[in-house]
Amino acid sequence: MTDGPDPTPLRVAVLVSGRGSNLQALIDAQASGRLPIELVGVFSDQPKAHALERARAAGIPAHACAPRDHKGRTAFDEALFGQVAAVQPKLIVCAGYMRIVSAAVVERWLGRMINIHPSLLPAYPGLHTHERVLAAGDAEHGASVHFVTPELDGGPVIAQARLPVQPGDTPATLAERLLPLEHALMIATVDLLARRNVYPASRTIGVDGRGVDQPLLLHEDGRLYDASGFVA
Ligand code: GRF
């Protein structure tokens, strides 16, 4: 996470459990020269995850590690994250990775592991976010990228994308409209982490030595802004 005109590509490992559309967004952005990263490995707890096929198709080493082959969460996490550590990532991106990571492993990667979550955190950590937004009658929904801490979906939020809820929305229509925003948010946030020094600071974040009180906001131009304007 260095600054400069021509940064060394950031070594990124991606953890996935399913479809892998957020992974694909990173693959495509990297391939088109928009993202200064190197995808050094894709790892899944689901050997049949479509995301692994996407990785292989892009020539990225794809690894499956099945929980049933290990005795308990700690043993599984040690095995999986041992494989992850072997590719020496500077950043781990959880992109639709559906398992809770044990606290010891989270602590080891603190500040170097992020997750994308389909809600405006701290609202609606956990599952079924679209349903819960509709049940509450919220006017707005969205997605967040946050640093992973031992608290589920509770780490400092780096950036968010906001989406108005429309009359007649269902969980399916919300999910469909949110997904492209998630992809843009994922690309912009990883780009920020590749170019700038971003770190967790209490419940918020810092960027290049400056505290940022509120999550950065994705604008329609695909860039991230804070209260005083353009950030990255
Ligand atoms: C996304 O909605 C993400 O926010 C959530 O799981 C979904 C993963 O989608 N955590 P994909 O596998 O990236 O297509």
PDB file of C-alpha atoms and ligand atoms in Angstrom:
ATOM      1  CA  MET A   1       0.000   0.000   0.000  1.00  0.00           C
ATOM      2  CA  THR A   2       2.493   2.592  -1.154  1.00  0.00           C
ATOM      3  CA  ASP A   3       2.118   5.971  -2.779  1.00  0.00           C
ATOM      4  CA  GLY A   4       3.825   7.095  -5.964  1.00  0.00           C
ATOM      5  CA  PRO A   5       3.362   7.473  -9.686  1.00  0.00           C
ATOM      6  CA  ASP A   6       3.978   3.842 -10.666  1.00  0.00           C
ATOM      7  CA  PRO A   7       3.247   1.658  -7.642  1.00  0.00           C
ATOM      8  CA  THR A   8       4.355  -1.953  -7.500  1.00  0.00           C
ATOM      9  CA  PRO A   9       1.175  -3.960  -8.019  1.00  0.00           C
ATOM     10  CA  LEU A  10      -0.424  -4.845  -4.694  1.00  0.00           C
ATOM     11  CA  ARG A  11      -0.423  -8.609  -4.108  1.00  0.00           C
ATOM     12  CA  VAL A  12      -4.062  -9.530  -3.505  1.00  0.00           C
ATOM     13  CA  ALA A  13      -5.564 -12.872  -2.421  1.00  0.00           C
ATOM     14  CA  VAL A  14      -9.338 -13.299  -2.737  1.00  0.00           C
ATOM     15  CA  LEU A  15     -11.538 -15.532  -0.569  1.00  0.00           C
ATOM     16  CA  VAL A  16     -14.807 -16.728  -2.121  1.00  0.00           C
ATOM     17  CA  SER A  17     -17.626 -19.173  -1.473  1.00  0.00           C
ATOM     18  CA  GLY A  18     -19.937 -18.957  -4.468  1.00  0.00           C
ATOM     19  CA  ARG A  19     -20.761 -17.089  -7.656  1.00  0.00           C
ATOM     20  CA  GLY A  20     -17.706 -14.821  -7.670  1.00  0.00           C
ATOM     21  CA  SER A  21     -19.070 -11.765  -9.444  1.00  0.00           C
ATOM     22  CA  ASN A  22     -17.094  -9.446  -7.155  1.00  0.00           C
ATOM     23  CA  LEU A  23     -13.969 -11.478  -7.930  1.00  0.00           C
ATOM     24  CA  GLN A  24     -14.768 -11.116 -11.646  1.00  0.00           C
ATOM     25  CA  ALA A  25     -15.026  -7.346 -11.224  1.00  0.00           C
ATOM     26  CA  LEU A  26     -11.487  -7.312  -9.792  1.00  0.00           C
ATOM     27  CA  ILE A  27     -10.200  -9.619 -12.531  1.00  0.00           C
ATOM     28  CA  ASP A  28     -11.690  -7.437 -15.277  1.00  0.00           C
ATOM     29  CA  ALA A  29     -10.513  -4.146 -13.752  1.00  0.00           C
ATOM     30  CA  GLN A  30      -6.995  -5.530 -13.335  1.00  0.00           C
ATOM     31  CA  ALA A  31      -6.917  -6.952 -16.861  1.00  0.00           C
ATOM     32  CA  SER A  32      -7.987  -3.633 -18.367  1.00  0.00           C
ATOM     33  CA  GLY A  33      -5.165  -1.815 -16.589  1.00  0.00           C
ATOM     34  CA  ARG A  34      -7.438   0.121 -14.209  1.00  0.00           C
ATOM     35  CA  LEU A  35      -6.275  -1.553 -11.020  1.00  0.00           C
ATOM     36  CA  PRO A  36      -2.604  -1.727  -9.891  1.00  0.00           C
ATOM     37  CA  ILE A  37      -2.865  -5.172  -8.305  1.00  0.00           C
ATOM     38  CA  GLU A  38      -1.670  -8.705  -8.893  1.00  0.00           C
ATOM     39  CA  LEU A  39      -4.209 -11.422  -8.089  1.00  0.00           C
ATOM     40  CA  VAL A  40      -1.922 -14.006  -6.482  1.00  0.00           C
ATOM     41  CA  GLY A  41      -4.518 -16.596  -5.476  1.00  0.00           C
ATOM     42  CA  VAL A  42      -8.198 -17.341  -5.078  1.00  0.00           C
ATOM     43  CA  PHE A  43      -9.248 -19.529  -2.139  1.00  0.00           C
ATOM     44  CA  SER A  44     -12.576 -21.170  -1.411  1.00  0.00           C
ATOM     45  CA  ASP A  45     -14.177 -23.251   1.315  1.00  0.00           C
ATOM     46  CA  GLN A  46     -16.500 -24.581  -1.422  1.00  0.00           C
ATOM     47  CA  PRO A  47     -14.652 -26.804  -3.919  1.00  0.00           C
ATOM     48  CA  LYS A  48     -17.480 -26.394  -6.457  1.00  0.00           C
ATOM     49  CA  ALA A  49     -17.721 -22.602  -6.219  1.00  0.00           C
ATOM     50  CA  HIS A  50     -18.165 -20.979  -9.625  1.00  0.00           C
ATOM     51  CA  ALA A  51     -15.688 -18.359  -8.461  1.00  0.00           C
ATOM     52  CA  LEU A  52     -12.880 -20.948  -8.697  1.00  0.00           C
ATOM     53  CA  GLU A  53     -13.710 -21.486 -12.378  1.00  0.00           C
ATOM     54  CA  ARG A  54     -13.562 -17.738 -12.943  1.00  0.00           C
ATOM     55  CA  ALA A  55     -10.103 -17.683 -11.345  1.00  0.00           C
ATOM     56  CA  ARG A  56      -8.820 -20.583 -13.437  1.00  0.00           C
ATOM     57  CA  ALA A  57     -10.193 -19.009 -16.618  1.00  0.00           C
ATOM     58  CA  ALA A  58      -8.189 -15.884 -15.781  1.00  0.00           C
ATOM     59  CA  GLY A  59      -5.024 -17.894 -15.096  1.00  0.00           C
ATOM     60  CA  ILE A  60      -5.067 -17.190 -11.353  1.00  0.00           C
ATOM     61  CA  PRO A  61      -4.061 -20.053  -9.013  1.00  0.00           C
ATOM     62  CA  ALA A  62      -7.306 -21.405  -7.519  1.00  0.00           C
ATOM     63  CA  HIS A  63      -7.338 -23.325  -4.247  1.00  0.00           C
ATOM     64  CA  ALA A  64     -10.153 -25.214  -2.527  1.00  0.00           C
ATOM     65  CA  CYS A  65      -9.997 -26.195   1.130  1.00  0.00           C
ATOM     66  CA  ALA A  66     -13.033 -28.107   2.407  1.00  0.00           C
ATOM     67  CA  PRO A  67     -14.038 -27.633   6.055  1.00  0.00           C
ATOM     68  CA  ARG A  68     -15.117 -31.277   6.342  1.00  0.00           C
ATOM     69  CA  ASP A  69     -11.489 -32.341   5.837  1.00  0.00           C
ATOM     70  CA  HIS A  70     -10.487 -30.571   9.056  1.00  0.00           C
ATOM     71  CA  LYS A  71     -11.370 -31.005  12.725  1.00  0.00           C
ATOM     72  CA  GLY A  72     -13.133 -27.790  13.674  1.00  0.00           C
ATOM     73  CA  ARG A  73     -12.978 -24.156  12.687  1.00  0.00           C
ATOM     74  CA  THR A  74      -9.554 -23.427  14.128  1.00  0.00           C
ATOM     75  CA  ALA A  75      -7.893 -26.319  12.279  1.00  0.00           C
ATOM     76  CA  PHE A  76      -9.686 -25.376   9.047  1.00  0.00           C
ATOM     77  CA  ASP A  77      -8.702 -21.715   9.308  1.00  0.00           C
ATOM     78  CA  GLU A  78      -5.087 -22.594  10.062  1.00  0.00           C
ATOM     79  CA  ALA A  79      -5.002 -24.808   6.951  1.00  0.00           C
ATOM     80  CA  LEU A  80      -6.744 -22.313   4.660  1.00  0.00           C
ATOM     81  CA  PHE A  81      -4.846 -19.267   5.861  1.00  0.00           C
ATOM     82  CA  GLY A  82      -1.619 -21.249   5.730  1.00  0.00           C
ATOM     83  CA  GLN A  83      -2.257 -21.646   1.990  1.00  0.00           C
ATOM     84  CA  VAL A  84      -3.147 -17.968   1.738  1.00  0.00           C
ATOM     85  CA  ALA A  85       0.025 -16.884   3.562  1.00  0.00           C
ATOM     86  CA  ALA A  86       2.111 -19.023   1.193  1.00  0.00           C
ATOM     87  CA  VAL A  87       1.239 -16.722  -1.748  1.00  0.00           C
ATOM     88  CA  GLN A  88       2.403 -13.714   0.329  1.00  0.00           C
ATOM     89  CA  PRO A  89      -0.516 -11.355  -0.166  1.00  0.00           C
ATOM     90  CA  LYS A  90      -0.365  -7.761   1.043  1.00  0.00           C
ATOM     91  CA  LEU A  91      -4.177  -7.706   1.083  1.00  0.00           C
ATOM     92  CA  ILE A  92      -6.838 -10.383   1.550  1.00  0.00           C
ATOM     93  CA  VAL A  93     -10.245  -9.596   0.042  1.00  0.00           C
ATOM     94  CA  CYS A  94     -13.270 -11.533   1.280  1.00  0.00           C
ATOM     95  CA  ALA A  95     -15.631 -11.350  -1.702  1.00  0.00           C
ATOM     96  CA  GLY A  96     -18.697 -13.400  -0.893  1.00  0.00           C
ATOM     97  CA  TYR A  97     -16.728 -15.576   1.552  1.00  0.00           C
ATOM     98  CA  MET A  98     -19.471 -16.978   3.764  1.00  0.00           C
ATOM     99  CA  ARG A  99     -17.567 -18.408   6.733  1.00  0.00           C
ATOM    100  CA  ILE A 100     -16.741 -16.670   9.989  1.00  0.00           C
ATOM    101  CA  VAL A 101     -12.968 -16.490  10.395  1.00  0.00           C
ATOM    102  CA  SER A 102     -11.553 -17.417  13.808  1.00  0.00           C
ATOM    103  CA  ALA A 103     -10.329 -14.543  15.965  1.00  0.00           C
ATOM    104  CA  ALA A 104      -6.691 -15.682  16.038  1.00  0.00           C
ATOM    105  CA  VAL A 105      -6.467 -15.621  12.247  1.00  0.00           C
ATOM    106  CA  VAL A 106      -8.313 -12.305  12.026  1.00  0.00           C
ATOM    107  CA  GLU A 107      -5.870 -10.748  14.513  1.00  0.00           C
ATOM    108  CA  ARG A 108      -2.935 -11.946  12.405  1.00  0.00           C
ATOM    109  CA  TRP A 109      -4.274 -10.156   9.320  1.00  0.00           C
ATOM    110  CA  LEU A 110      -5.702  -7.063  11.056  1.00  0.00           C
ATOM    111  CA  GLY A 111      -5.590  -4.077   8.716  1.00  0.00           C
ATOM    112  CA  ARG A 112      -4.751  -6.334   5.772  1.00  0.00           C
ATOM    113  CA  MET A 113      -8.087  -8.150   5.314  1.00  0.00           C
ATOM    114  CA  ILE A 114     -11.291  -6.566   4.004  1.00  0.00           C
ATOM    115  CA  ASN A 115     -14.831  -7.795   3.373  1.00  0.00           C
ATOM    116  CA  ILE A 116     -17.713  -6.588   1.217  1.00  0.00           C
ATOM    117  CA  HIS A 117     -21.110  -6.658   2.878  1.00  0.00           C
ATOM    118  CA  PRO A 118     -24.492  -5.856   1.317  1.00  0.00           C
ATOM    119  CA  SER A 119     -25.767  -3.244   3.778  1.00  0.00           C
ATOM    120  CA  LEU A 120     -24.947   0.215   5.058  1.00  0.00           C
ATOM    121  CA  LEU A 121     -23.015  -0.977   8.097  1.00  0.00           C
ATOM    122  CA  PRO A 122     -23.356  -0.705  11.055  1.00  0.00           C
ATOM    123  CA  ALA A 123     -26.946  -1.430   9.982  1.00  0.00           C
ATOM    124  CA  TYR A 124     -27.732  -5.079   9.286  1.00  0.00           C
ATOM    125  CA  PRO A 125     -24.631  -7.141   9.955  1.00  0.00           C
ATOM    126  CA  GLY A 126     -25.138 -10.825   9.162  1.00  0.00           C
ATOM    127  CA  LEU A 127     -27.442 -12.449   6.615  1.00  0.00           C
ATOM    128  CA  HIS A 128     -30.648 -11.528   4.717  1.00  0.00           C
ATOM    129  CA  THR A 129     -29.873  -7.840   4.518  1.00  0.00           C
ATOM    130  CA  HIS A 130     -32.249  -7.065   1.619  1.00  0.00           C
ATOM    131  CA  GLU A 131     -35.192  -8.636   3.449  1.00  0.00           C
ATOM    132  CA  ARG A 132     -34.361  -6.756   6.648  1.00  0.00           C
ATOM    133  CA  VAL A 133     -34.080  -3.383   4.870  1.00  0.00           C
ATOM    134  CA  LEU A 134     -37.530  -3.892   3.321  1.00  0.00           C
ATOM    135  CA  ALA A 135     -39.092  -5.133   6.566  1.00  0.00           C
ATOM    136  CA  ALA A 136     -37.832  -2.004   8.358  1.00  0.00           C
ATOM    137  CA  GLY A 137     -39.228   0.289   5.632  1.00  0.00           C
ATOM    138  CA  ASP A 138     -35.841   1.954   5.081  1.00  0.00           C
ATOM    139  CA  ALA A 139     -35.587   4.570   2.316  1.00  0.00           C
ATOM    140  CA  GLU A 140     -31.995   3.624   1.567  1.00  0.00           C
ATOM    141  CA  HIS A 141     -29.905   0.477   1.184  1.00  0.00           C
ATOM    142  CA  GLY A 142     -26.334  -0.057   0.142  1.00  0.00           C
ATOM    143  CA  ALA A 143     -23.062  -1.918   0.471  1.00  0.00           C
ATOM    144  CA  SER A 144     -19.975  -1.499   2.644  1.00  0.00           C
ATOM    145  CA  VAL A 145     -16.344  -2.549   2.440  1.00  0.00           C
ATOM    146  CA  HIS A 146     -14.789  -2.835   5.889  1.00  0.00           C
ATOM    147  CA  PHE A 147     -11.660  -4.062   7.606  1.00  0.00           C
ATOM    148  CA  VAL A 148     -12.248  -7.513   9.085  1.00  0.00           C
ATOM    149  CA  THR A 149     -12.077  -7.652  12.882  1.00  0.00           C
ATOM    150  CA  PRO A 150     -13.199 -10.429  15.242  1.00  0.00           C
ATOM    151  CA  GLU A 151     -16.649  -8.781  15.467  1.00  0.00           C
ATOM    152  CA  LEU A 152     -18.841 -10.123  12.601  1.00  0.00           C
ATOM    153  CA  ASP A 153     -19.263  -7.361   9.976  1.00  0.00           C
ATOM    154  CA  GLY A 154     -18.211  -4.968  12.746  1.00  0.00           C
ATOM    155  CA  GLY A 155     -14.805  -3.664  11.626  1.00  0.00           C
ATOM    156  CA  PRO A 156     -14.089  -0.072  10.578  1.00  0.00           C
ATOM    157  CA  VAL A 157     -15.917   0.765   7.352  1.00  0.00           C
ATOM    158  CA  ILE A 158     -13.682   2.069   4.582  1.00  0.00           C
ATOM    159  CA  ALA A 159     -16.249   2.939   1.919  1.00  0.00           C
ATOM    160  CA  GLN A 160     -19.927   2.592   1.064  1.00  0.00           C
ATOM    161  CA  ALA A 161     -22.241   2.745  -1.939  1.00  0.00           C
ATOM    162  CA  ARG A 162     -25.814   3.969  -1.371  1.00  0.00           C
ATOM    163  CA  LEU A 163     -28.946   2.871  -3.176  1.00  0.00           C
ATOM    164  CA  PRO A 164     -32.468   4.349  -2.844  1.00  0.00           C
ATOM    165  CA  VAL A 165     -35.191   1.802  -2.078  1.00  0.00           C
ATOM    166  CA  GLN A 166     -38.028   2.113  -4.601  1.00  0.00           C
ATOM    167  CA  PRO A 167     -41.747   1.390  -4.171  1.00  0.00           C
ATOM    168  CA  GLY A 168     -42.418  -2.235  -5.062  1.00  0.00           C
ATOM    169  CA  ASP A 169     -38.845  -3.351  -4.405  1.00  0.00           C
ATOM    170  CA  THR A 170     -38.393  -7.001  -3.442  1.00  0.00           C
ATOM    171  CA  PRO A 171     -35.274  -8.646  -2.011  1.00  0.00           C
ATOM    172  CA  ALA A 172     -34.504  -9.815  -5.555  1.00  0.00           C
ATOM    173  CA  THR A 173     -34.817  -6.385  -7.206  1.00  0.00           C
ATOM    174  CA  LEU A 174     -32.745  -4.770  -4.444  1.00  0.00           C
ATOM    175  CA  ALA A 175     -30.043  -7.412  -4.808  1.00  0.00           C
ATOM    176  CA  GLU A 176     -30.030  -6.957  -8.594  1.00  0.00           C
ATOM    177  CA  ARG A 177     -29.666  -3.162  -8.415  1.00  0.00           C
ATOM    178  CA  LEU A 178     -27.085  -3.342  -5.623  1.00  0.00           C
ATOM    179  CA  LEU A 179     -24.742  -5.821  -7.312  1.00  0.00           C
ATOM    180  CA  PRO A 180     -23.221  -3.447  -9.911  1.00  0.00           C
ATOM    181  CA  LEU A 181     -22.711  -0.893  -7.141  1.00  0.00           C
ATOM    182  CA  GLU A 182     -20.928  -3.558  -5.077  1.00  0.00           C
ATOM    183  CA  HIS A 183     -18.615  -4.227  -8.000  1.00  0.00           C
ATOM    184  CA  ALA A 184     -17.798  -0.530  -8.472  1.00  0.00           C
ATOM    185  CA  LEU A 185     -17.289  -0.152  -4.706  1.00  0.00           C
ATOM    186  CA  MET A 186     -15.000  -3.170  -4.594  1.00  0.00           C
ATOM    187  CA  ILE A 187     -12.842  -1.858  -7.457  1.00  0.00           C
ATOM    188  CA  ALA A 188     -12.622   1.681  -6.052  1.00  0.00           C
ATOM    189  CA  THR A 189     -11.766   0.472  -2.544  1.00  0.00           C
ATOM    190  CA  VAL A 190      -9.084  -1.984  -3.651  1.00  0.00           C
ATOM    191  CA  ASP A 191      -7.671   0.755  -5.885  1.00  0.00           C
ATOM    192  CA  LEU A 192      -7.520   3.077  -2.843  1.00  0.00           C
ATOM    193  CA  LEU A 193      -5.732   0.417  -0.793  1.00  0.00           C
ATOM    194  CA  ALA A 194      -3.275  -0.219  -3.634  1.00  0.00           C
ATOM    195  CA  ARG A 195      -2.360   3.449  -3.974  1.00  0.00           C
ATOM    196  CA  ARG A 196      -2.641   4.953  -0.504  1.00  0.00           C
ATOM    197  CA  ASN A 197      -1.850   4.054   3.095  1.00  0.00           C
ATOM    198  CA  VAL A 198      -5.245   3.113   4.546  1.00  0.00           C
ATOM    199  CA  TYR A 199      -5.533   1.637   8.021  1.00  0.00           C
ATOM    200  CA  PRO A 200      -8.102   0.985  10.752  1.00  0.00           C
ATOM    201  CA  ALA A 201      -8.219   3.689  13.415  1.00  0.00           C
ATOM    202  CA  SER A 202     -10.531   2.881  16.337  1.00  0.00           C
ATOM    203  CA  ARG A 203     -14.002   2.538  14.731  1.00  0.00           C
ATOM    204  CA  THR A 204     -13.061   4.561  11.646  1.00  0.00           C
ATOM    205  CA  ILE A 205     -10.125   4.629   9.250  1.00  0.00           C
ATOM    206  CA  GLY A 206      -7.103   6.732   8.417  1.00  0.00           C
ATOM    207  CA  VAL A 207      -5.806   7.622   4.958  1.00  0.00           C
ATOM    208  CA  ASP A 208      -2.177   8.753   4.659  1.00  0.00           C
ATOM    209  CA  GLY A 209      -2.026   9.863   8.284  1.00  0.00           C
ATOM    210  CA  ARG A 210      -5.366  11.711   8.288  1.00  0.00           C
ATOM    211  CA  GLY A 211      -8.343  10.402  10.253  1.00  0.00           C
ATOM    212  CA  VAL A 212     -11.560   9.940   8.249  1.00  0.00           C
ATOM    213  CA  ASP A 213     -14.689  10.152  10.462  1.00  0.00           C
ATOM    214  CA  GLN A 214     -17.264   8.818   8.018  1.00  0.00           C
ATOM    215  CA  PRO A 215     -16.979   6.000   5.487  1.00  0.00           C
ATOM    216  CA  LEU A 216     -15.875   7.207   2.062  1.00  0.00           C
ATOM    217  CA  LEU A 217     -18.768   7.384  -0.383  1.00  0.00           C
ATOM    218  CA  LEU A 218     -18.840   5.953  -3.903  1.00  0.00           C
ATOM    219  CA  HIS A 219     -20.071   8.522  -6.436  1.00  0.00           C
ATOM    220  CA  GLU A 220     -21.490   7.899  -9.891  1.00  0.00           C
ATOM    221  CA  ASP A 221     -18.067   8.528 -11.441  1.00  0.00           C
ATOM    222  CA  GLY A 222     -16.848   5.352  -9.698  1.00  0.00           C
ATOM    223  CA  ARG A 223     -14.585   7.326  -7.344  1.00  0.00           C
ATOM    224  CA  LEU A 224     -14.526   7.643  -3.579  1.00  0.00           C
ATOM    225  CA  TYR A 225     -15.236  10.946  -1.813  1.00  0.00           C
ATOM    226  CA  ASP A 226     -15.146  12.173   1.755  1.00  0.00           C
ATOM    227  CA  ALA A 227     -16.853  15.247   3.219  1.00  0.00           C
ATOM    228  CA  SER A 228     -14.206  17.538   1.750  1.00  0.00           C
ATOM    229  CA  GLY A 229     -14.241  16.012  -1.730  1.00  0.00           C
ATOM    230  CA  PHE A 230     -12.456  13.539  -3.957  1.00  0.00           C
ATOM    231  CA  VAL A 231     -10.170  11.041  -2.193  1.00  0.00           C
ATOM    232  CA  ALA A 232      -9.279   8.427  -4.798  1.00  0.00           C
TER     233      ALA A 232
HETATM  234  C1  GRF B   1     -22.376 -10.199  -2.406  1.00  0.00           C
HETATM  235  O1  GRF B   1     -23.661  -9.688  -2.308  1.00  0.00           O
HETATM  236  C2  GRF B   1     -21.569  -9.815  -1.204  1.00  0.00           C
HETATM  237  O2  GRF B   1     -21.864  -8.548  -0.731  1.00  0.00           O
HETATM  238  C3  GRF B   1     -22.023 -10.851  -0.222  1.00  0.00           C
HETATM  239  O3  GRF B   1     -22.119 -12.026  -0.958  1.00  0.00           O
HETATM  240  C4  GRF B   1     -22.385 -11.708  -2.313  1.00  0.00           C
HETATM  241  C5  GRF B   1     -21.306 -12.333  -3.127  1.00  0.00           C
HETATM  242  O4  GRF B   1     -21.549 -12.266  -4.488  1.00  0.00           O
HETATM  243  N1  GRF B   1     -21.148 -10.914   0.914  1.00  0.00           N
HETATM  244  P1  GRF B   1     -20.446 -12.773  -5.521  1.00  0.00           P
HETATM  245  O5  GRF B   1     -20.049 -14.181  -5.079  1.00  0.00           O
HETATM  246  O6  GRF B   1     -19.293 -11.816  -5.479  1.00  0.00           O
HETATM  247  O7  GRF B   1     -21.138 -12.779  -6.845  1.00  0.00           O
END
